[in-house]
Amino acid sequence: MKRVLSFFKKELMLTLSLIAAAAAMIITPPSAKLLSDIDWRTLGVLFMMLCVLEGFKQENLLLPLVRLTGRMKRMTSLSLFLIFGVFFSSMFVTNDVSLIIFVPLTIMLFRSGGKEKYILPVISMENIAAIRGSLLTPFGSPQNIFLFGRSGVGAGHFMLHMLPLAAMSAVLLVVFVFFLYRKDPKEETGADGASGEWQPDRRRFRIVYAALFLVVIAVIVTRTAYWYVALGAVVISILAFDRRLFLRVDYVLIATFLCFFVFSSSIAANEKISGFLKDAVAGNEYWWAIGLSQLISNVPASIVLYPFTENFAGLIYGADTAGLCSLIGSLASIINYRIYVREYPGRGKDFIITFTLVSWAFFLIVVIPGLLLSGWSFF
């Protein structure tokens, strides 16, 4: 029992989603329609993506990118490389995975060069880079996977509408980096860079995971009705090549998604609650997405608010901005926090203070342009 309680205390988002789903089913008794309303396609795609990305981490497929850190001799260039490594990689391997790759690398490099005083501001900017870089593509974040799947627009059209936010964020990140090193823009890194080699006998695994990644991307972009065929292919391939990988998949995230799908469907089925949300959310999607995300994170907030949304741009822009307000606003931020406190136990408060100051400085600059852009209809 202690282990169970400890698990649910650790996985607060899952606990919250279970409570929300249970409460919603009490308000609106479950029915056969509830099962049909669950977005099984999104859950299947998310499962495939998580499996493949675990393979990416295991086989260190981004090693060539990581090796480039050894060529960076100044703190400005190294920080820009790491931050934009997160920014661009998050567009393809999701924001949480990009942080898992680059934040430990940042800590290692800065620690080896005696630059630990820069770790917190730089990984806070990496957090921003993950949130704002991943918004560009339909597969950059879990909420984008869900909302793109429901939008009905093409991938190119989607990216065109997200491009202004991504481009503005990239420029601001450069400004933030040079502000951080304003006293000495030419400060040396003192680090030796990162090393590592691919194992020759693992080559077939790297090929398989790269191929499966392309399959998952194709499923997301084309919205094929035969996504379950791709799901079967991914499962069979991993069973054949590396079945132990299934033990490392983030099933907590999938279970959290499922619970919030149940919550959203149950709430939508209740006429009084759905009527209130429809009147309250319509026209205010941007602020509702930002505000609700501070309570339940942006992924479940997107699922809950989508049925009551009239302005799709307001919802997705708000969801992709919400992570700049607090740790709870984005699951990626919580992952970043976990990585840091694992390396520096007892310094969680320092992380929260620095993260909040840097993120809010960024948020206050982008929040109004995001609101204005939300008037640009997706359809």
mmCIF file of C-alpha atoms in Angstrom:
data_model
loop_
_atom_site.group_PDB
_atom_site.id
_atom_site.type_symbol
_atom_site.label_atom_id
_atom_site.label_comp_id
_atom_site.label_asym_id
_atom_site.label_seq_id
_atom_site.Cartn_x
_atom_site.Cartn_y
_atom_site.Cartn_z
ATOM 1 C CA MET A 1 0.000 0.000 0.000
ATOM 2 C CA LYS A 2 2.872 2.391 0.801
ATOM 3 C CA ARG A 3 4.343 1.814 -2.648
ATOM 4 C CA VAL A 4 0.999 2.501 -4.302
ATOM 5 C CA LEU A 5 0.499 5.713 -2.325
ATOM 6 C CA SER A 6 4.069 6.775 -3.055
ATOM 7 C CA PHE A 7 3.512 6.166 -6.766
ATOM 8 C CA PHE A 8 0.355 8.265 -6.931
ATOM 9 C CA LYS A 9 1.991 10.994 -4.852
ATOM 10 C CA LYS A 10 4.863 11.085 -7.318
ATOM 11 C CA GLU A 11 2.622 11.007 -10.408
ATOM 12 C CA LEU A 12 0.372 13.923 -9.484
ATOM 13 C CA MET A 13 -0.988 14.431 -13.006
ATOM 14 C CA LEU A 14 -2.123 10.817 -13.216
ATOM 15 C CA THR A 15 -3.705 11.063 -9.758
ATOM 16 C CA LEU A 16 -5.521 14.246 -10.740
ATOM 17 C CA SER A 17 -6.747 12.712 -13.990
ATOM 18 C CA LEU A 18 -8.052 9.595 -12.208
ATOM 19 C CA ILE A 19 -9.935 11.728 -9.674
ATOM 20 C CA ALA A 20 -11.340 13.907 -12.469
ATOM 21 C CA ALA A 21 -12.458 10.878 -14.509
ATOM 22 C CA ALA A 22 -14.082 9.223 -11.468
ATOM 23 C CA ALA A 23 -15.898 12.447 -10.516
ATOM 24 C CA ALA A 24 -17.111 12.982 -14.070
ATOM 25 C CA MET A 25 -18.511 9.447 -14.284
ATOM 26 C CA ILE A 26 -20.421 10.025 -11.055
ATOM 27 C CA ILE A 27 -21.931 13.177 -12.539
ATOM 28 C CA THR A 28 -22.607 11.473 -15.880
ATOM 29 C CA PRO A 29 -22.912 7.664 -15.580
ATOM 30 C CA PRO A 30 -20.737 5.814 -18.119
ATOM 31 C CA SER A 31 -22.311 4.400 -21.249
ATOM 32 C CA ALA A 32 -21.334 2.692 -24.491
ATOM 33 C CA LYS A 33 -21.152 6.112 -26.117
ATOM 34 C CA LEU A 34 -18.398 7.066 -23.670
ATOM 35 C CA LEU A 35 -16.123 4.386 -25.105
ATOM 36 C CA SER A 36 -16.821 5.490 -28.668
ATOM 37 C CA ASP A 37 -16.107 9.138 -27.773
ATOM 38 C CA ILE A 38 -12.591 8.341 -26.550
ATOM 39 C CA ASP A 39 -10.007 9.330 -29.159
ATOM 40 C CA TRP A 40 -8.374 5.923 -29.569
ATOM 41 C CA ARG A 41 -6.446 7.127 -32.603
ATOM 42 C CA THR A 42 -4.609 9.790 -30.583
ATOM 43 C CA LEU A 43 -3.825 7.240 -27.867
ATOM 44 C CA GLY A 44 -2.504 4.804 -30.480
ATOM 45 C CA VAL A 45 -0.353 7.448 -32.152
ATOM 46 C CA LEU A 46 0.955 8.626 -28.783
ATOM 47 C CA PHE A 47 1.876 5.054 -27.840
ATOM 48 C CA MET A 48 3.738 4.571 -31.130
ATOM 49 C CA MET A 49 5.597 7.853 -30.701
ATOM 50 C CA LEU A 50 6.626 7.050 -27.124
ATOM 51 C CA CYS A 51 7.884 3.597 -28.159
ATOM 52 C CA VAL A 52 9.950 4.938 -31.031
ATOM 53 C CA LEU A 53 11.396 7.788 -28.974
ATOM 54 C CA GLU A 54 12.467 5.336 -26.281
ATOM 55 C CA GLY A 55 14.357 3.596 -29.070
ATOM 56 C CA PHE A 56 15.918 6.920 -30.060
ATOM 57 C CA LYS A 57 17.179 7.490 -26.524
ATOM 58 C CA GLN A 58 18.430 3.932 -26.135
ATOM 59 C CA GLU A 59 20.375 3.968 -29.410
ATOM 60 C CA ASN A 60 21.566 7.589 -28.958
ATOM 61 C CA LEU A 61 20.475 8.504 -32.467
ATOM 62 C CA LEU A 62 21.227 12.192 -31.887
ATOM 63 C CA LEU A 63 24.897 11.492 -31.143
ATOM 64 C CA PRO A 64 26.232 13.472 -34.169
ATOM 65 C CA LEU A 65 24.388 16.536 -32.874
ATOM 66 C CA VAL A 66 25.729 16.052 -29.372
ATOM 67 C CA ARG A 67 29.322 15.746 -30.632
ATOM 68 C CA LEU A 68 29.173 19.249 -32.043
ATOM 69 C CA THR A 69 29.238 20.643 -28.504
ATOM 70 C CA GLY A 70 32.984 19.979 -28.427
ATOM 71 C CA ARG A 71 33.494 22.662 -31.076
ATOM 72 C CA MET A 72 31.904 25.407 -28.983
ATOM 73 C CA LYS A 73 34.572 27.526 -27.263
ATOM 74 C CA ARG A 74 32.509 30.429 -25.944
ATOM 75 C CA MET A 75 29.632 30.352 -23.476
ATOM 76 C CA THR A 76 27.393 32.319 -25.819
ATOM 77 C CA SER A 77 27.877 29.894 -28.721
ATOM 78 C CA LEU A 78 27.610 26.808 -26.487
ATOM 79 C CA SER A 79 24.437 28.080 -24.815
ATOM 80 C CA LEU A 80 22.879 29.025 -28.149
ATOM 81 C CA PHE A 81 23.766 25.609 -29.542
ATOM 82 C CA LEU A 82 22.214 23.767 -26.597
ATOM 83 C CA ILE A 83 19.094 25.953 -26.453
ATOM 84 C CA PHE A 84 18.463 25.753 -30.184
ATOM 85 C CA GLY A 85 19.316 22.062 -30.125
ATOM 86 C CA VAL A 86 16.283 21.748 -27.869
ATOM 87 C CA PHE A 87 14.283 24.210 -29.986
ATOM 88 C CA PHE A 88 14.714 22.328 -33.271
ATOM 89 C CA SER A 89 14.848 18.749 -31.971
ATOM 90 C CA SER A 90 11.595 19.285 -30.044
ATOM 91 C CA MET A 91 9.843 19.811 -33.367
ATOM 92 C CA PHE A 92 10.512 16.178 -34.242
ATOM 93 C CA VAL A 93 11.106 14.164 -31.063
ATOM 94 C CA THR A 94 8.630 16.072 -28.817
ATOM 95 C CA ASN A 95 9.489 18.665 -26.188
ATOM 96 C CA ASP A 96 9.931 16.300 -23.239
ATOM 97 C CA VAL A 97 12.367 14.027 -25.102
ATOM 98 C CA SER A 98 14.447 16.994 -26.303
ATOM 99 C CA LEU A 99 14.826 18.118 -22.673
ATOM 100 C CA ILE A 100 15.759 14.608 -21.579
ATOM 101 C CA ILE A 101 18.539 14.694 -24.183
ATOM 102 C CA PHE A 102 19.918 18.210 -23.744
ATOM 103 C CA VAL A 103 19.402 19.164 -20.075
ATOM 104 C CA PRO A 104 21.701 16.423 -18.663
ATOM 105 C CA LEU A 105 24.231 17.315 -21.369
ATOM 106 C CA THR A 106 24.052 20.989 -20.345
ATOM 107 C CA ILE A 107 24.598 20.145 -16.682
ATOM 108 C CA MET A 108 27.546 17.892 -17.526
ATOM 109 C CA LEU A 109 29.254 20.454 -19.795
ATOM 110 C CA PHE A 110 28.751 23.435 -17.504
ATOM 111 C CA ARG A 111 29.828 21.468 -14.451
ATOM 112 C CA SER A 112 33.009 20.225 -16.150
ATOM 113 C CA GLY A 113 33.879 23.774 -17.217
ATOM 114 C CA GLY A 114 33.190 25.322 -13.805
ATOM 115 C CA LYS A 115 30.191 27.280 -15.117
ATOM 116 C CA GLU A 116 27.520 25.945 -12.760
ATOM 117 C CA LYS A 117 26.200 29.450 -12.057
ATOM 118 C CA TYR A 118 24.768 29.453 -15.593
ATOM 119 C CA ILE A 119 23.030 26.064 -15.380
ATOM 120 C CA LEU A 120 19.681 27.274 -14.018
ATOM 121 C CA PRO A 121 19.144 30.200 -16.411
ATOM 122 C CA VAL A 122 20.254 28.146 -19.420
ATOM 123 C CA ILE A 123 18.089 25.087 -18.675
ATOM 124 C CA SER A 124 15.197 27.492 -17.996
ATOM 125 C CA MET A 125 15.724 28.871 -21.503
ATOM 126 C CA GLU A 126 15.949 25.306 -22.796
ATOM 127 C CA ASN A 127 12.555 24.735 -21.199
ATOM 128 C CA ILE A 128 11.182 27.720 -23.122
ATOM 129 C CA ALA A 129 12.867 26.447 -26.288
ATOM 130 C CA ALA A 130 11.193 23.042 -25.877
ATOM 131 C CA ILE A 131 7.752 24.591 -25.392
ATOM 132 C CA ARG A 132 8.035 27.153 -28.191
ATOM 133 C CA GLY A 133 9.973 25.051 -30.680
ATOM 134 C CA SER A 134 7.625 22.077 -30.423
ATOM 135 C CA LEU A 135 4.580 24.220 -31.227
ATOM 136 C CA LEU A 136 5.613 24.503 -34.877
ATOM 137 C CA THR A 137 4.905 20.904 -35.930
ATOM 138 C CA PRO A 138 1.843 18.656 -35.575
ATOM 139 C CA PHE A 139 3.976 16.095 -33.699
ATOM 140 C CA GLY A 140 6.073 18.409 -31.500
ATOM 141 C CA SER A 141 3.978 17.951 -28.357
ATOM 142 C CA PRO A 142 1.158 15.689 -27.125
ATOM 143 C CA GLN A 143 -1.392 18.511 -27.304
ATOM 144 C CA ASN A 144 -0.366 19.289 -30.882
ATOM 145 C CA ILE A 145 -0.796 15.630 -31.845
ATOM 146 C CA PHE A 146 -4.316 15.714 -30.393
ATOM 147 C CA LEU A 147 -5.385 19.114 -31.733
ATOM 148 C CA PHE A 148 -3.873 18.599 -35.194
ATOM 149 C CA GLY A 149 -5.720 15.297 -35.438
ATOM 150 C CA ARG A 150 -9.000 17.108 -34.726
ATOM 151 C CA SER A 151 -8.330 20.235 -36.814
ATOM 152 C CA GLY A 152 -8.760 18.748 -40.276
ATOM 153 C CA VAL A 153 -6.142 21.078 -41.810
ATOM 154 C CA GLY A 154 -3.020 19.958 -43.643
ATOM 155 C CA ALA A 155 0.414 19.827 -42.019
ATOM 156 C CA GLY A 156 1.709 22.716 -44.137
ATOM 157 C CA HIS A 157 -1.301 24.871 -43.264
ATOM 158 C CA PHE A 158 -0.867 24.034 -39.586
ATOM 159 C CA MET A 159 2.830 24.937 -39.583
ATOM 160 C CA LEU A 160 2.163 28.189 -41.432
ATOM 161 C CA HIS A 161 -0.155 29.320 -38.633
ATOM 162 C CA MET A 162 2.323 28.309 -35.932
ATOM 163 C CA LEU A 163 5.366 29.810 -37.671
ATOM 164 C CA PRO A 164 4.983 33.409 -36.366
ATOM 165 C CA LEU A 165 4.990 32.205 -32.751
ATOM 166 C CA ALA A 166 8.006 29.958 -33.329
ATOM 167 C CA ALA A 167 9.984 32.627 -35.209
ATOM 168 C CA MET A 168 9.261 35.303 -32.590
ATOM 169 C CA SER A 169 10.317 32.906 -29.846
ATOM 170 C CA ALA A 170 13.592 32.075 -31.621
ATOM 171 C CA VAL A 171 14.529 35.748 -31.848
ATOM 172 C CA LEU A 172 13.680 36.345 -28.188
ATOM 173 C CA LEU A 173 15.775 33.372 -27.079
ATOM 174 C CA VAL A 174 18.810 34.852 -28.830
ATOM 175 C CA VAL A 175 18.187 38.158 -27.049
ATOM 176 C CA PHE A 176 17.870 36.372 -23.690
ATOM 177 C CA VAL A 177 21.172 34.521 -24.203
ATOM 178 C CA PHE A 178 23.125 37.675 -25.019
ATOM 179 C CA PHE A 179 21.521 39.416 -22.051
ATOM 180 C CA LEU A 180 22.708 36.574 -19.796
ATOM 181 C CA TYR A 181 26.328 36.970 -20.986
ATOM 182 C CA ARG A 182 26.192 40.752 -21.391
ATOM 183 C CA LYS A 183 29.145 41.292 -19.008
ATOM 184 C CA ASP A 184 31.493 39.089 -21.046
ATOM 185 C CA PRO A 185 30.109 37.870 -24.411
ATOM 186 C CA LYS A 186 33.452 36.163 -25.144
ATOM 187 C CA GLU A 187 33.622 34.127 -21.937
ATOM 188 C CA GLU A 188 35.318 30.753 -22.524
ATOM 189 C CA THR A 189 33.487 27.489 -21.836
ATOM 190 C CA GLY A 190 36.334 25.589 -20.178
ATOM 191 C CA ALA A 191 34.574 22.331 -21.176
ATOM 192 C CA ASP A 192 35.960 19.443 -23.211
ATOM 193 C CA GLY A 193 32.712 18.658 -25.028
ATOM 194 C CA ALA A 194 30.849 15.385 -25.236
ATOM 195 C CA SER A 195 32.056 12.111 -26.644
ATOM 196 C CA GLY A 196 30.624 8.738 -27.454
ATOM 197 C CA GLU A 197 30.417 6.123 -30.179
ATOM 198 C CA TRP A 198 27.680 4.139 -31.839
ATOM 199 C CA GLN A 199 27.949 0.410 -31.249
ATOM 200 C CA PRO A 200 28.467 -1.340 -34.631
ATOM 201 C CA ASP A 201 26.414 -4.359 -33.563
ATOM 202 C CA ARG A 202 23.411 -2.065 -32.828
ATOM 203 C CA ARG A 203 23.233 -0.651 -36.360
ATOM 204 C CA ARG A 204 20.114 -2.628 -37.278
ATOM 205 C CA PHE A 205 18.306 -1.234 -34.228
ATOM 206 C CA ARG A 206 19.110 2.332 -35.284
ATOM 207 C CA ILE A 207 17.786 1.634 -38.772
ATOM 208 C CA VAL A 208 14.584 0.072 -37.410
ATOM 209 C CA TYR A 209 13.813 2.971 -35.051
ATOM 210 C CA ALA A 210 14.566 5.572 -37.711
ATOM 211 C CA ALA A 211 12.219 3.775 -40.114
ATOM 212 C CA LEU A 212 9.476 3.433 -37.491
ATOM 213 C CA PHE A 213 9.809 7.131 -36.689
ATOM 214 C CA LEU A 214 9.074 7.944 -40.336
ATOM 215 C CA VAL A 215 6.052 5.646 -40.196
ATOM 216 C CA VAL A 216 4.645 7.447 -37.154
ATOM 217 C CA ILE A 217 5.224 10.869 -38.737
ATOM 218 C CA ALA A 218 3.435 9.681 -41.899
ATOM 219 C CA VAL A 219 0.448 8.495 -39.830
ATOM 220 C CA ILE A 220 0.179 11.861 -38.067
ATOM 221 C CA VAL A 221 0.567 13.999 -41.188
ATOM 222 C CA THR A 222 -1.717 11.959 -43.480
ATOM 223 C CA ARG A 223 -4.351 11.217 -40.783
ATOM 224 C CA THR A 224 -4.806 7.824 -42.373
ATOM 225 C CA ALA A 225 -7.814 5.848 -41.189
ATOM 226 C CA TYR A 226 -5.537 2.793 -41.077
ATOM 227 C CA TRP A 227 -3.458 4.037 -38.145
ATOM 228 C CA TYR A 228 -4.081 0.719 -36.405
ATOM 229 C CA VAL A 229 -2.104 -1.033 -39.159
ATOM 230 C CA ALA A 230 0.878 1.185 -38.362
ATOM 231 C CA LEU A 231 0.348 0.505 -34.653
ATOM 232 C CA GLY A 232 0.495 -3.222 -35.342
ATOM 233 C CA ALA A 233 3.652 -2.791 -37.421
ATOM 234 C CA VAL A 234 5.366 -0.825 -34.647
ATOM 235 C CA VAL A 235 4.413 -3.353 -31.969
ATOM 236 C CA ILE A 236 5.456 -6.359 -34.072
ATOM 237 C CA SER A 237 8.763 -4.723 -35.044
ATOM 238 C CA ILE A 238 9.680 -3.942 -31.448
ATOM 239 C CA LEU A 239 8.626 -7.410 -30.311
ATOM 240 C CA ALA A 240 10.905 -8.882 -32.952
ATOM 241 C CA PHE A 241 13.921 -6.619 -32.350
ATOM 242 C CA ASP A 242 13.845 -5.322 -28.788
ATOM 243 C CA ARG A 243 10.810 -6.339 -26.715
ATOM 244 C CA ARG A 244 12.408 -5.083 -23.477
ATOM 245 C CA LEU A 245 11.871 -1.550 -24.755
ATOM 246 C CA PHE A 246 8.163 -1.875 -23.860
ATOM 247 C CA LEU A 247 9.189 -1.857 -20.190
ATOM 248 C CA ARG A 248 10.487 1.719 -20.516
ATOM 249 C CA VAL A 249 7.536 3.331 -22.298
ATOM 250 C CA ASP A 250 5.836 6.181 -20.416
ATOM 251 C CA TYR A 251 2.511 4.420 -19.760
ATOM 252 C CA VAL A 252 1.698 7.036 -17.113
ATOM 253 C CA LEU A 253 1.325 9.672 -19.827
ATOM 254 C CA ILE A 254 -0.923 7.378 -21.872
ATOM 255 C CA ALA A 255 -3.065 6.574 -18.817
ATOM 256 C CA THR A 256 -3.298 10.299 -18.021
ATOM 257 C CA PHE A 257 -4.500 10.983 -21.566
ATOM 258 C CA LEU A 258 -7.078 8.205 -21.302
ATOM 259 C CA CYS A 259 -8.448 9.514 -18.000
ATOM 260 C CA PHE A 260 -8.797 13.030 -19.331
ATOM 261 C CA PHE A 261 -10.525 11.724 -22.457
ATOM 262 C CA VAL A 262 -13.033 10.017 -20.139
ATOM 263 C CA PHE A 263 -13.376 13.243 -18.127
ATOM 264 C CA SER A 264 -13.884 15.382 -21.238
ATOM 265 C CA SER A 265 -16.423 13.001 -22.795
ATOM 266 C CA SER A 266 -18.390 12.703 -19.556
ATOM 267 C CA ILE A 267 -18.485 16.470 -19.040
ATOM 268 C CA ALA A 268 -19.545 17.057 -22.646
ATOM 269 C CA ALA A 269 -22.394 14.582 -22.177
ATOM 270 C CA ASN A 270 -23.785 16.587 -19.240
ATOM 271 C CA GLU A 271 -26.064 19.264 -20.654
ATOM 272 C CA LYS A 272 -25.760 21.751 -17.768
ATOM 273 C CA ILE A 273 -21.963 21.619 -17.505
ATOM 274 C CA SER A 274 -21.395 21.561 -21.250
ATOM 275 C CA GLY A 275 -23.793 24.490 -21.643
ATOM 276 C CA PHE A 276 -21.863 26.543 -19.090
ATOM 277 C CA LEU A 277 -18.490 25.738 -20.664
ATOM 278 C CA LYS A 278 -19.754 26.451 -24.158
ATOM 279 C CA ASP A 279 -20.925 29.915 -23.123
ATOM 280 C CA ALA A 280 -17.829 30.641 -21.009
ATOM 281 C CA VAL A 281 -15.130 29.254 -23.318
ATOM 282 C CA ALA A 282 -16.416 30.427 -26.708
ATOM 283 C CA GLY A 283 -14.564 33.597 -27.631
ATOM 284 C CA ASN A 284 -12.186 33.250 -24.667
ATOM 285 C CA GLU A 285 -10.337 30.103 -25.689
ATOM 286 C CA TYR A 286 -6.897 31.709 -25.441
ATOM 287 C CA TRP A 287 -7.258 32.747 -21.781
ATOM 288 C CA TRP A 288 -9.128 29.583 -20.790
ATOM 289 C CA ALA A 289 -6.332 27.428 -22.246
ATOM 290 C CA ILE A 290 -3.675 29.386 -20.359
ATOM 291 C CA GLY A 291 -5.643 29.498 -17.096
ATOM 292 C CA LEU A 292 -6.893 25.910 -16.994
ATOM 293 C CA SER A 293 -3.418 24.643 -17.879
ATOM 294 C CA GLN A 294 -2.099 26.082 -14.618
ATOM 295 C CA LEU A 295 -4.421 23.670 -12.794
ATOM 296 C CA ILE A 296 -4.226 20.507 -14.904
ATOM 297 C CA SER A 297 -1.416 21.172 -17.463
ATOM 298 C CA ASN A 298 -1.809 22.077 -21.130
ATOM 299 C CA VAL A 299 -2.308 18.570 -22.516
ATOM 300 C CA PRO A 300 -5.438 17.679 -20.490
ATOM 301 C CA ALA A 301 -6.641 21.299 -20.745
ATOM 302 C CA SER A 302 -6.625 20.947 -24.547
ATOM 303 C CA ILE A 303 -8.647 17.734 -24.329
ATOM 304 C CA VAL A 304 -11.175 19.239 -21.912
ATOM 305 C CA LEU A 305 -11.666 22.541 -23.787
ATOM 306 C CA TYR A 306 -11.702 21.268 -27.365
ATOM 307 C CA PRO A 307 -15.403 20.239 -27.465
ATOM 308 C CA PHE A 308 -16.423 23.770 -26.430
ATOM 309 C CA THR A 309 -14.055 25.673 -28.706
ATOM 310 C CA GLU A 310 -15.130 27.952 -31.535
ATOM 311 C CA ASN A 311 -11.744 29.607 -32.076
ATOM 312 C CA PHE A 312 -9.274 26.792 -32.698
ATOM 313 C CA ALA A 313 -6.342 29.213 -33.021
ATOM 314 C CA GLY A 314 -7.091 30.660 -29.582
ATOM 315 C CA LEU A 315 -7.088 27.193 -28.026
ATOM 316 C CA ILE A 316 -3.838 25.929 -29.529
ATOM 317 C CA TYR A 317 -1.983 29.248 -29.133
ATOM 318 C CA GLY A 318 -3.089 29.381 -25.504
ATOM 319 C CA ALA A 319 -2.124 25.763 -24.837
ATOM 320 C CA ASP A 320 1.310 26.313 -26.380
ATOM 321 C CA THR A 321 1.839 29.477 -24.308
ATOM 322 C CA ALA A 322 0.565 28.106 -20.987
ATOM 323 C CA GLY A 323 3.816 26.273 -20.199
ATOM 324 C CA LEU A 324 5.575 29.620 -19.713
ATOM 325 C CA CYS A 325 3.559 30.492 -16.602
ATOM 326 C CA SER A 326 4.337 27.701 -14.139
ATOM 327 C CA LEU A 327 5.774 24.209 -13.771
ATOM 328 C CA ILE A 328 2.263 22.751 -13.889
ATOM 329 C CA GLY A 329 1.520 24.509 -17.180
ATOM 330 C CA SER A 330 3.460 21.909 -19.170
ATOM 331 C CA LEU A 331 4.495 18.320 -18.473
ATOM 332 C CA ALA A 332 7.840 19.124 -20.132
ATOM 333 C CA SER A 333 8.598 21.636 -17.366
ATOM 334 C CA ILE A 334 7.971 19.016 -14.699
ATOM 335 C CA ILE A 335 10.387 16.665 -16.484
ATOM 336 C CA ASN A 336 13.011 19.429 -16.548
ATOM 337 C CA TYR A 337 12.522 20.007 -12.823
ATOM 338 C CA ARG A 338 12.941 16.278 -12.101
ATOM 339 C CA ILE A 339 16.203 16.118 -14.051
ATOM 340 C CA TYR A 340 17.657 19.088 -12.157
ATOM 341 C CA VAL A 341 16.705 18.001 -8.613
ATOM 342 C CA ARG A 342 18.088 14.547 -9.331
ATOM 343 C CA GLU A 343 21.471 16.182 -9.954
ATOM 344 C CA TYR A 344 21.086 18.806 -7.215
ATOM 345 C CA PRO A 345 18.923 17.412 -4.389
ATOM 346 C CA GLY A 346 17.458 20.034 -2.102
ATOM 347 C CA ARG A 347 17.722 22.814 -4.663
ATOM 348 C CA GLY A 348 14.231 22.526 -6.099
ATOM 349 C CA LYS A 349 13.329 25.968 -4.734
ATOM 350 C CA ASP A 350 16.238 27.532 -6.643
ATOM 351 C CA PHE A 351 14.985 25.913 -9.838
ATOM 352 C CA ILE A 352 11.426 27.168 -9.333
ATOM 353 C CA ILE A 353 12.568 30.742 -8.631
ATOM 354 C CA THR A 354 14.868 30.956 -11.675
ATOM 355 C CA PHE A 355 12.425 29.121 -13.931
ATOM 356 C CA THR A 356 9.580 31.436 -12.903
ATOM 357 C CA LEU A 357 11.582 34.639 -13.400
ATOM 358 C CA VAL A 358 12.921 33.634 -16.836
ATOM 359 C CA SER A 359 9.643 32.127 -18.064
ATOM 360 C CA TRP A 360 7.508 35.042 -16.909
ATOM 361 C CA ALA A 361 9.865 37.542 -18.550
ATOM 362 C CA PHE A 362 9.332 35.595 -21.786
ATOM 363 C CA PHE A 363 5.581 35.140 -21.209
ATOM 364 C CA LEU A 364 4.924 38.850 -20.682
ATOM 365 C CA ILE A 365 6.550 39.607 -24.035
ATOM 366 C CA VAL A 366 4.747 36.948 -26.111
ATOM 367 C CA VAL A 367 1.318 36.734 -24.459
ATOM 368 C CA ILE A 368 -0.255 39.748 -26.207
ATOM 369 C CA PRO A 369 1.150 38.961 -29.692
ATOM 370 C CA GLY A 370 -0.213 35.426 -29.193
ATOM 371 C CA LEU A 371 -3.629 36.845 -28.340
ATOM 372 C CA LEU A 372 -3.610 39.060 -31.422
ATOM 373 C CA LEU A 373 -2.560 36.156 -33.654
ATOM 374 C CA SER A 374 -5.404 34.031 -32.270
ATOM 375 C CA GLY A 375 -7.712 36.126 -34.429
ATOM 376 C CA TRP A 376 -6.097 34.523 -37.501
ATOM 377 C CA SER A 377 -8.544 31.715 -38.241
ATOM 378 C CA PHE A 378 -7.150 28.252 -38.977
ATOM 379 C CA PHE A 379 -10.085 27.427 -41.250
#
